Tab-separated table of C-alpha atoms and ligand atoms in Angstrom:
chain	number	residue	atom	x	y	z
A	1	UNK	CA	3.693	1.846	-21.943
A	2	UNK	CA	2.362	-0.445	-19.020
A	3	UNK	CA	-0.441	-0.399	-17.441
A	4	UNK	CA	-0.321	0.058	-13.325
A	5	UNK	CA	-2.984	-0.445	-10.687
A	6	UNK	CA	-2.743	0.305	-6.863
A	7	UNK	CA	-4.518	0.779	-3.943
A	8	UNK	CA	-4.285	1.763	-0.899
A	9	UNK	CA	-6.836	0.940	2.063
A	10	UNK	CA	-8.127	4.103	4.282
A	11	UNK	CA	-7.597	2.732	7.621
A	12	UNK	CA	-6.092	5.714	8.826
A	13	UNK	CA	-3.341	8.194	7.791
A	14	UNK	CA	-0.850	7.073	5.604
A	15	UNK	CA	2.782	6.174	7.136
A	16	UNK	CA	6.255	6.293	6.017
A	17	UNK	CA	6.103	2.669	4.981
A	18	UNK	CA	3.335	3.458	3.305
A	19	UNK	CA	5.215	6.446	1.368
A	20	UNK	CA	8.330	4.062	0.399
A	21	UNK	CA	6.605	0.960	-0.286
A	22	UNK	CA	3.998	2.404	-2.338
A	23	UNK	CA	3.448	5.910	-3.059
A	24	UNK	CA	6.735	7.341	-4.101
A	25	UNK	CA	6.488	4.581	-6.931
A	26	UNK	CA	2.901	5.748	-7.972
A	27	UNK	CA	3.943	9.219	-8.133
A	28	UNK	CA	7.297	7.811	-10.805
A	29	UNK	CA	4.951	5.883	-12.655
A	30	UNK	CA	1.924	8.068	-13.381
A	31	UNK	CA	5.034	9.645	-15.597
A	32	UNK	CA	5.433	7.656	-18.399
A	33	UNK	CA	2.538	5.008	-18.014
A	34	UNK	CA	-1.564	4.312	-17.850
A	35	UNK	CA	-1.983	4.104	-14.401
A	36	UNK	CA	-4.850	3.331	-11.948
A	37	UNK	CA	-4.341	4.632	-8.349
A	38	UNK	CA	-7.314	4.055	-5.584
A	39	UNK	CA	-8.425	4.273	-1.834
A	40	UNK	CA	-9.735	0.434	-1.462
A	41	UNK	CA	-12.536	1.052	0.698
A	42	UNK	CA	-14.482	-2.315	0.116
A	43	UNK	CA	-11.308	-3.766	1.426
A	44	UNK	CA	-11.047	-1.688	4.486
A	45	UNK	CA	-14.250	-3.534	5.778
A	46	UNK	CA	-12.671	-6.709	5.958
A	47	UNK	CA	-11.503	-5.162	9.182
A	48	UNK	CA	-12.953	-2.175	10.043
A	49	UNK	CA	-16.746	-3.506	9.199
A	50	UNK	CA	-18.312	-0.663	10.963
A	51	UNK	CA	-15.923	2.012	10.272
A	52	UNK	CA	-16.747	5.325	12.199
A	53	UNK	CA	-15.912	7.815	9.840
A	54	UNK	CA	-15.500	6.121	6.095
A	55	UNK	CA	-15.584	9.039	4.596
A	56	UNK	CA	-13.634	11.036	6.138
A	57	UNK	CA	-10.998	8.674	5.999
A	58	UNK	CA	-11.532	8.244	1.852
A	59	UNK	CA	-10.853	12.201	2.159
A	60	UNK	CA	-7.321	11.644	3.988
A	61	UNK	CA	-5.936	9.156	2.328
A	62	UNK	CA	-7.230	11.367	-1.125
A	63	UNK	CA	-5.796	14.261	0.289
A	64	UNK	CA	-2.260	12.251	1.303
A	65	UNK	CA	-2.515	11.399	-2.374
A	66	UNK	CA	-2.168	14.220	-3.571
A	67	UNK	CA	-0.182	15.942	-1.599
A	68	UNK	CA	2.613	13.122	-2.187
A	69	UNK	CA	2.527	14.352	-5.949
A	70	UNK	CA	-0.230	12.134	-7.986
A	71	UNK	CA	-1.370	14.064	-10.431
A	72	UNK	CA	-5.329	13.790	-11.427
A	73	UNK	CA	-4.503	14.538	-15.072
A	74	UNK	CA	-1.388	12.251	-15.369
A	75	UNK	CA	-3.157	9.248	-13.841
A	76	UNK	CA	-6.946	8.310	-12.840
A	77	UNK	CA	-7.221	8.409	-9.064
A	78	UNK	CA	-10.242	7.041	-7.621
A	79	UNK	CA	-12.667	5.444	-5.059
A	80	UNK	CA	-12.803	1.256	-5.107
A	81	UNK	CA	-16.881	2.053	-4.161
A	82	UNK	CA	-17.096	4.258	-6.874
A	83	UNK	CA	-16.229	1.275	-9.555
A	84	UNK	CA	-19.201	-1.328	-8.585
A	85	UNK	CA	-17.807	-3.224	-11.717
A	86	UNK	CA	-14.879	-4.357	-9.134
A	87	UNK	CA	-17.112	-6.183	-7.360
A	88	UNK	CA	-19.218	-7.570	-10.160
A	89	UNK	CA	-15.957	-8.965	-11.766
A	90	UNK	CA	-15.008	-10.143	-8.048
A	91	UNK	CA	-18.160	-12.585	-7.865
A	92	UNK	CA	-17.169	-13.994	-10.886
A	93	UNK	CA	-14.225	-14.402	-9.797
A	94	UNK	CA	-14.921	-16.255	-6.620
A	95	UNK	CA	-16.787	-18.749	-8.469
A	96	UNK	CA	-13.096	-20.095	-9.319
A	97	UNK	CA	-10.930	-19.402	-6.361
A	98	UNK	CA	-10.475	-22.721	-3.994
A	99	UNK	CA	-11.183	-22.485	-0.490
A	100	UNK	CA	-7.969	-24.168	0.308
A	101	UNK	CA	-5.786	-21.484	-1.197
A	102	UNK	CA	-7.655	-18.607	0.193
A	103	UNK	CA	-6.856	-20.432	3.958
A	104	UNK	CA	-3.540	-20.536	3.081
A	105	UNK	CA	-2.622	-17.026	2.097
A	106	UNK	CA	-0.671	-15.950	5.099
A	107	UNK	CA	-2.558	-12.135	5.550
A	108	UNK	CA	-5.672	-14.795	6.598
A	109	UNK	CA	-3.945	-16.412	8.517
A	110	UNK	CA	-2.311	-14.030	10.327
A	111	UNK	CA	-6.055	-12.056	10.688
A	112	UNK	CA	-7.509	-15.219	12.120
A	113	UNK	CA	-4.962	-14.459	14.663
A	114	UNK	CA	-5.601	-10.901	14.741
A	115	UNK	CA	-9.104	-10.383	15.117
A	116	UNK	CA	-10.585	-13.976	15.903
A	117	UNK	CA	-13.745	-12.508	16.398
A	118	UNK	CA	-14.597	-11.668	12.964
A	119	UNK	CA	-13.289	-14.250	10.385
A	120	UNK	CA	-15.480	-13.104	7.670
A	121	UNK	CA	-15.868	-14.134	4.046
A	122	UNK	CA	-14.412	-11.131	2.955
A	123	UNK	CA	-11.347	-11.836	4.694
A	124	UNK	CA	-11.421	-14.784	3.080
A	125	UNK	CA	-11.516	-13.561	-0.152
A	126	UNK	CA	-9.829	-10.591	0.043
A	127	UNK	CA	-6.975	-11.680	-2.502
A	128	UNK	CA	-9.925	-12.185	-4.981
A	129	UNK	CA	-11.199	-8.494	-4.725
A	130	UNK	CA	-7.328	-7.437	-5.111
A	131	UNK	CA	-7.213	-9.382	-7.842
A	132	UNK	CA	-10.280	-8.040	-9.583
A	133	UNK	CA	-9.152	-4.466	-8.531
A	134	UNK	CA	-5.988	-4.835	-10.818
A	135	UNK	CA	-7.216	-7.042	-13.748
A	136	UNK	CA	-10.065	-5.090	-14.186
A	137	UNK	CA	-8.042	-2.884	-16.148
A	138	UNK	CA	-5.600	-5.644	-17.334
A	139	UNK	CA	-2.876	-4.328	-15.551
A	140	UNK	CA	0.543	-5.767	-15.473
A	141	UNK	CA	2.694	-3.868	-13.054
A	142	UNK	CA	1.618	-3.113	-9.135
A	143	UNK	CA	3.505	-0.417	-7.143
A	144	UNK	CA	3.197	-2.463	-3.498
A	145	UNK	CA	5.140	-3.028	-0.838
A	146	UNK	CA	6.989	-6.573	0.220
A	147	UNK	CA	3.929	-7.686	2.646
A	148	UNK	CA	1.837	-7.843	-0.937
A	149	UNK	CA	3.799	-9.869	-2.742
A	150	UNK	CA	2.080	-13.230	-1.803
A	151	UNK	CA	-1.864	-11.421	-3.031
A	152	UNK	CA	0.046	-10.972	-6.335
A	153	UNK	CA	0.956	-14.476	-6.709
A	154	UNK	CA	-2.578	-15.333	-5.981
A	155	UNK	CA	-3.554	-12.767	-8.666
A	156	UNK	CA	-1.386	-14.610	-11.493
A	157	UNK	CA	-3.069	-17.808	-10.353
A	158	UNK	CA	-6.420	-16.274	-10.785
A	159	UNK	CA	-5.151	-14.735	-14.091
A	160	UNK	CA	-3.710	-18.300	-15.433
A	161	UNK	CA	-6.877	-20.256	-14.206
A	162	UNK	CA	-9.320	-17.645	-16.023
A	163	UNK	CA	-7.406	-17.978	-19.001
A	164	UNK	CA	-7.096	-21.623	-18.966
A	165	UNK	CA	-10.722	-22.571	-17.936
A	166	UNK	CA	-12.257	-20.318	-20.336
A	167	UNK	CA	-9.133	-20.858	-23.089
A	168	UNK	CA	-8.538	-17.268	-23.585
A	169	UNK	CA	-5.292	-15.357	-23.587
A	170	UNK	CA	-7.622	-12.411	-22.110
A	171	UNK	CA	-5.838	-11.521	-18.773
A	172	UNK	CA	-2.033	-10.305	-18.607
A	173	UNK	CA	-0.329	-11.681	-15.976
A	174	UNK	CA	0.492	-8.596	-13.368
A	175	UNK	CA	3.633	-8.757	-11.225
A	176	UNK	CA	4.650	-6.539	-7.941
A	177	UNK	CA	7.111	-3.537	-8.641
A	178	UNK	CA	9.242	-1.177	-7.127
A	179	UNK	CA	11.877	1.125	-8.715
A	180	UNK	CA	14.659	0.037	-6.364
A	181	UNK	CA	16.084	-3.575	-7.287
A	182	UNK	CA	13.474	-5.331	-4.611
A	183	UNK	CA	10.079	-4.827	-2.961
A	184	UNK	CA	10.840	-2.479	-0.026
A	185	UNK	CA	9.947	-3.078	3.933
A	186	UNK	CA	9.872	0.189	6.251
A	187	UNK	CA	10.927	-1.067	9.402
A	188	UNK	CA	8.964	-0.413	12.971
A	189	UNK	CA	9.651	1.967	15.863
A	190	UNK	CA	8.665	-0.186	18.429
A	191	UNK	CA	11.179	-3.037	17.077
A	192	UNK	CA	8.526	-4.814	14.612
A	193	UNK	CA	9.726	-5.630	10.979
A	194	UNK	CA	7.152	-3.710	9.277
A	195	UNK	CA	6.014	-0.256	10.066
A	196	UNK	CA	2.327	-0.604	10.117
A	197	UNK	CA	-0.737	1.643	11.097
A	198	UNK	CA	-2.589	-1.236	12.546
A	199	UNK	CA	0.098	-2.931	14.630
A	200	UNK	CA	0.668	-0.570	16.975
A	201	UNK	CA	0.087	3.508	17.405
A	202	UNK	CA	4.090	3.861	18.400
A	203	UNK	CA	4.794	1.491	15.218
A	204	UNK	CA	4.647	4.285	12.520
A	205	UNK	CA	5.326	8.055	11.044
A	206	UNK	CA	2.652	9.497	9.583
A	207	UNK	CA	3.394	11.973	6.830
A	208	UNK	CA	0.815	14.278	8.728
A	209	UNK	CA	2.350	14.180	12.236
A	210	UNK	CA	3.933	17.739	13.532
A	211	UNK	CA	7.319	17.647	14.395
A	212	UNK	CA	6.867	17.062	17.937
A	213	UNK	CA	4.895	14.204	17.415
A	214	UNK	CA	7.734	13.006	15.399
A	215	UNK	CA	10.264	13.846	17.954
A	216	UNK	CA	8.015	12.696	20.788
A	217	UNK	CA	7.628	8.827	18.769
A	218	UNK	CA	11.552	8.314	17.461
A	219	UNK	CA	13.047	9.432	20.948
A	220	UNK	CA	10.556	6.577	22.176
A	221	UNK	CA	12.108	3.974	19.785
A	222	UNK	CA	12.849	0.303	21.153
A	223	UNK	CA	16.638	0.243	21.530
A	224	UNK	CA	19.014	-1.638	23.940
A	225	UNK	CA	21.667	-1.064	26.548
A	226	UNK	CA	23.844	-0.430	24.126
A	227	UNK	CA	26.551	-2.231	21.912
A	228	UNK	CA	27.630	-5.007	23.276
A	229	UNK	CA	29.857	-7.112	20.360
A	230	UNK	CA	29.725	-5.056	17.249
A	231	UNK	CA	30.362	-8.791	15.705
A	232	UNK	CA	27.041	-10.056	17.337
A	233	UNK	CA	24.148	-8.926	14.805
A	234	UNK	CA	22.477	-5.669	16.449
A	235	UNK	CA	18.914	-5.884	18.080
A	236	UNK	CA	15.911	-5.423	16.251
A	237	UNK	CA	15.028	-1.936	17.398
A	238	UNK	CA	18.431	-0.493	17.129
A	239	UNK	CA	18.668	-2.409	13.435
A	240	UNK	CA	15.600	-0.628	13.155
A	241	UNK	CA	16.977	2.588	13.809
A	242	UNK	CA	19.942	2.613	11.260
A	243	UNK	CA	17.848	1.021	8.306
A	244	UNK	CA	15.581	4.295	8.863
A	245	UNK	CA	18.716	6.378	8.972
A	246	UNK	CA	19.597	4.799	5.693
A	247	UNK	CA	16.314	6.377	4.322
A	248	UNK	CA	16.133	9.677	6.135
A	249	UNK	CA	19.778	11.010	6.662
A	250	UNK	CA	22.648	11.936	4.590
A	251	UNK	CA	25.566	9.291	3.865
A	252	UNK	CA	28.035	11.348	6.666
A	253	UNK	CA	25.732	11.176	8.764
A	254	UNK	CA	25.140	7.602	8.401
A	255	UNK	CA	28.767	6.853	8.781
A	256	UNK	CA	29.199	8.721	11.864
A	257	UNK	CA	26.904	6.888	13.755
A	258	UNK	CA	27.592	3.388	12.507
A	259	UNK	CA	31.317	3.959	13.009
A	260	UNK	CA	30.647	5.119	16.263
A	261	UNK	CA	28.523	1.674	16.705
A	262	UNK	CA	31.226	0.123	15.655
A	263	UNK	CA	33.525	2.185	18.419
A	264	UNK	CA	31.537	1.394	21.510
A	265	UNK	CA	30.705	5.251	21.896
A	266	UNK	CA	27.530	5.496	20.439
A	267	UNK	CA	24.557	6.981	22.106
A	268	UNK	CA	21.103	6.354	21.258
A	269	UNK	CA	20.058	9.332	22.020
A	270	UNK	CA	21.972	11.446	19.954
A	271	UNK	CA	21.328	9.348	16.466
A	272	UNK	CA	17.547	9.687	17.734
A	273	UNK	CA	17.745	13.463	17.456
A	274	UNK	CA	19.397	13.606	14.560
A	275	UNK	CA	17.147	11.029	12.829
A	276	UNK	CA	13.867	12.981	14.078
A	277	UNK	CA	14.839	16.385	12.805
A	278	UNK	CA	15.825	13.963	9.027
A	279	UNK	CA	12.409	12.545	9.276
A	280	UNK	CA	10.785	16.305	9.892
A	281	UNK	CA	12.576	17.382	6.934
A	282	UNK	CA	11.775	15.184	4.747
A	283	UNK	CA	7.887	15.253	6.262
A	284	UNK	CA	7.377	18.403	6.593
A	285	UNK	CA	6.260	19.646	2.523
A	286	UNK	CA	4.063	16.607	2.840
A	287	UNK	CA	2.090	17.628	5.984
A	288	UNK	CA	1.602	21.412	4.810
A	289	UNK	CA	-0.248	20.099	1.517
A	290	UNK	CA	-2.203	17.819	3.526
A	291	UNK	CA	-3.560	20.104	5.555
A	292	UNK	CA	-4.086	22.394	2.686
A	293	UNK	CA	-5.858	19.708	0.430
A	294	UNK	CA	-7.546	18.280	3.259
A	295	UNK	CA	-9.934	21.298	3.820
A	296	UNK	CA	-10.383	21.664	-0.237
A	297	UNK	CA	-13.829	19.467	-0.311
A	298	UNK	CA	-14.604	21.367	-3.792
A	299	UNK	CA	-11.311	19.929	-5.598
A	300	UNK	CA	-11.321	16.631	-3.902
A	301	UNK	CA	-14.869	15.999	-5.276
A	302	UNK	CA	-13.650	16.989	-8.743
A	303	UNK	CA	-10.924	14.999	-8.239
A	304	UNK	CA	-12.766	11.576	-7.279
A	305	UNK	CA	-15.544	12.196	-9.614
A	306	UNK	CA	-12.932	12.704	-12.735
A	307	UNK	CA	-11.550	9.647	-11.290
A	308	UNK	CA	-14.300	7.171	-11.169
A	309	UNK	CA	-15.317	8.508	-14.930
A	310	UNK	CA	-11.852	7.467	-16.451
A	311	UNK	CA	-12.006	4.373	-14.798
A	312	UNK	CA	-15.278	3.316	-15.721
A	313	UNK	CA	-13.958	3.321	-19.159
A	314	UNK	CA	-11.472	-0.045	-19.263
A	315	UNK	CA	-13.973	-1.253	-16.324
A	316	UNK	CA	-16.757	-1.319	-18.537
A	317	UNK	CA	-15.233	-2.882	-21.306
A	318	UNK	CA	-13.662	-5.674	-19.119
A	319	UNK	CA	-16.477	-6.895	-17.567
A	320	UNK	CA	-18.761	-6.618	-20.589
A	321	UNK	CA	-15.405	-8.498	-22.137
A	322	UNK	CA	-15.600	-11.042	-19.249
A	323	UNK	CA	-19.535	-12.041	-19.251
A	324	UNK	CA	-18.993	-12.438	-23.111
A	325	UNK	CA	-16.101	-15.097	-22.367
A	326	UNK	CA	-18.346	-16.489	-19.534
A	327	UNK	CA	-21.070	-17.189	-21.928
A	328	UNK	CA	-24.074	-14.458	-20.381
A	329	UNK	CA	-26.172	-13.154	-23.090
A	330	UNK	CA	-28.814	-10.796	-23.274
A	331	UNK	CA	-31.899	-12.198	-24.668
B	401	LIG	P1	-0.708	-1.102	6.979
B	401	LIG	O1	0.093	-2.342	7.017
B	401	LIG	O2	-0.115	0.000	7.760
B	401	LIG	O3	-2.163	-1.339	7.308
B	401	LIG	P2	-1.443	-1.151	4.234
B	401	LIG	O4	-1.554	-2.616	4.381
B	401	LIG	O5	-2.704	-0.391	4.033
B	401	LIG	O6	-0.669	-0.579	5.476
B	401	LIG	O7	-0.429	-0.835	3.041
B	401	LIG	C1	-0.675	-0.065	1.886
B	401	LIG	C2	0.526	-0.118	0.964
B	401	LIG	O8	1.710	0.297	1.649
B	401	LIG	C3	0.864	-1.513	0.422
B	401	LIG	O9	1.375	-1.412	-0.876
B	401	LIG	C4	1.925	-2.009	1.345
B	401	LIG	O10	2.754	-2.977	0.756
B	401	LIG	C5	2.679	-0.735	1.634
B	401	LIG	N1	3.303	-0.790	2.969
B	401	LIG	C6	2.681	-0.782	4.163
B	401	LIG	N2	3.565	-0.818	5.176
B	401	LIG	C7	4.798	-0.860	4.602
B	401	LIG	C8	6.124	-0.906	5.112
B	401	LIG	N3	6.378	-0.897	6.423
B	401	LIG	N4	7.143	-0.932	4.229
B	401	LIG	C9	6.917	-0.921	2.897
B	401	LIG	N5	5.687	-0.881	2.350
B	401	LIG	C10	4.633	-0.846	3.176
B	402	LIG	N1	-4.100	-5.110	-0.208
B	402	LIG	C1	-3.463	-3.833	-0.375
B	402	LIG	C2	-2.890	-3.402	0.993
B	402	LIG	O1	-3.374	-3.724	2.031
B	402	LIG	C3	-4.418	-2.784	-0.889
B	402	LIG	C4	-4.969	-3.151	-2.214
B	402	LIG	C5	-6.267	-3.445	-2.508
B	402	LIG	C6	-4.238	-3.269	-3.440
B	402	LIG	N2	-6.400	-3.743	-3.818
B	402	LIG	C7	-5.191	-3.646	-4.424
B	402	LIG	C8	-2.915	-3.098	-3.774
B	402	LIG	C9	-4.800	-3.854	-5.766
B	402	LIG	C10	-2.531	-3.314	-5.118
B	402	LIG	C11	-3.479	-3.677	-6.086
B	402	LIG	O2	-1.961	-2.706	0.992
């Protein structure tokens, strides 16, 4: 049995990418192991500092959570905020993480880029609060997506340095999973690699959306002119457009369209339908629970407070663990 940790940041709804590169694995894994699932909302104010509607966005994401099939009584599904011990074992954590390899993770750099204005130390240190959030109950597998595969690196160093400095063998070193063979990347509608909430509102699916919203955003997909040498590599947005057919549509279906790629006949706008009413079908369970759950405050309080009690449990015992290996003492 291993023991899992994941979380998931409530900046807004959660996407398809979202789904694939993250979800779907929590909901296989709560099945056979001891695993910790939670809505990192310390880490959403590395962006979002003055968030207008925390809350309410803790209660989505929970409510996306559970509608996508985690199960409160097969795994302990809780709040980052609700687990201070996270960020006492993220001070002490800080006290050995280098400046220089915090400024060169490449999420900092890319948010010095993004949002110039507000290069905070939390930014900064984000991959030390990720770090703490997985350790804290000496986990060794995380359900993420490709785009976190560089935090868990950062996470082993942490892990090897902790050990090493204090010589212990107290920390397990975690790595990134996925089911499939390799980390998975959802790509864009609007031609970006990544589907992403932040990037851009046309970028991403929700699992919420209606189906007209989800007709509406695929027939507004980046494409091209059409094919021009089916030798030439295709262009990002129409690449796009058959990796998410991969996902979404049946293997016929899938064939069709790339052979008529292949043909010269193809036309956008018909593999657009077709992919939109896939996507609906496949969304469509998903947004009915939501909306369901979503109104539930009762059950969503149990849920979160049954959470936060089972997690206190390895917390506690870490970071009472940890201040013992430090060397604090009460007098
Ligand atoms: P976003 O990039 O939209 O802000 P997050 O960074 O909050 O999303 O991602 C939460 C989880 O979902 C992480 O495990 C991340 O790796 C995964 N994820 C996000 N976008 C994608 C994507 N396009 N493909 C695969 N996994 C993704
Ligand atoms: N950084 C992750 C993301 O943006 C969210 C996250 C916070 C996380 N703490 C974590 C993921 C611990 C895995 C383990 O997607």
């Amino acid at each position: 049995m291993e023991i899992v940790a994941s979380g998931i940041r409530p900046t807004g709804n959660l996407h398809l990418g979202n789904y694939f590169g993250a979800l779907q694995n929590f909901v296989k894994m709560q099945e056979e192991n001891h695993c910790f699932f939670f809505i990192a909302d310390y880490h959403s104010l590395t962006t979002h500092p003055t968030p207008g509607d925390l809350h309410g966005n803790v209660k989505n994401v929970l409510a996306e959570f559970l509608a996508s099939g985690l199960d409160p009584e097969k795994a302990t599904i809780y709040v980052q905020s609700d687990l201070p011990e996270t960020a006492e074992l993220y001070l002490l954590l800080n006290m050995n993480a280098y400046i220089g390899e915090l400024e060169r993770c490449t999420s900092f750099k890319e948010k010095i880029r993004t949002q110039p204005q507000n290069v905070n130390a939390g930014l900064l240190t984000y991959p030390t609060l990720m770090a703490a959030d997985i350790i804290i109950h000496k986990a060794n597998k995380v359900p993420v997506g490709k785009d976190q595969e560089q935090h868990l690196e950062m996470t082993r160093t942490f892990v090897n340095r902790f050990n090493r400095i204090y010589k212990v063998d107290y920390f397990p070193e975690p790595v990134a999973y996925n089911f499939g063979e390799t980390l998975i990347k959802i790509p864009g509608l609007d031609g970006s690699l990544k589907m992403s909430k932040s990037a851009n509102e046309v970028s991403a699916i929700f699992l919420a959306d209606s189906p007209d919203v989800i007709r509406k955003k695929v027939m507004r997909a980046v494409t091209d002119s059409g094919p021009v040498d089916p030798n030439k590599p295709r262009s990002q947005g129409v690449e796009n457009l058959f990796s998410l057919l991969s996902y979404f549509s049946d293997p016929q279906t899938n064939t069709h369209f790339n052979e008529s790629y292949l043909a010269g006949t193809i036309r956008y706008g018909d593999l657009k339908k077709q992919l939109a009413e896939d996507i609906i079908r496949f969304t469509a369970p998903f947004r009915e629970k939501i909306i369901a759950l979503t109104s539930d405050n009762e059950y969503l309080k149990k849920v979160a407070a049954l959470g936060a009690e089972k997690a206190r449990v390895s917390a506690r015992k870490t970071v009472r663990e940890v201040r013992e290996i430090i060397g604090f003492k009460s007098f």
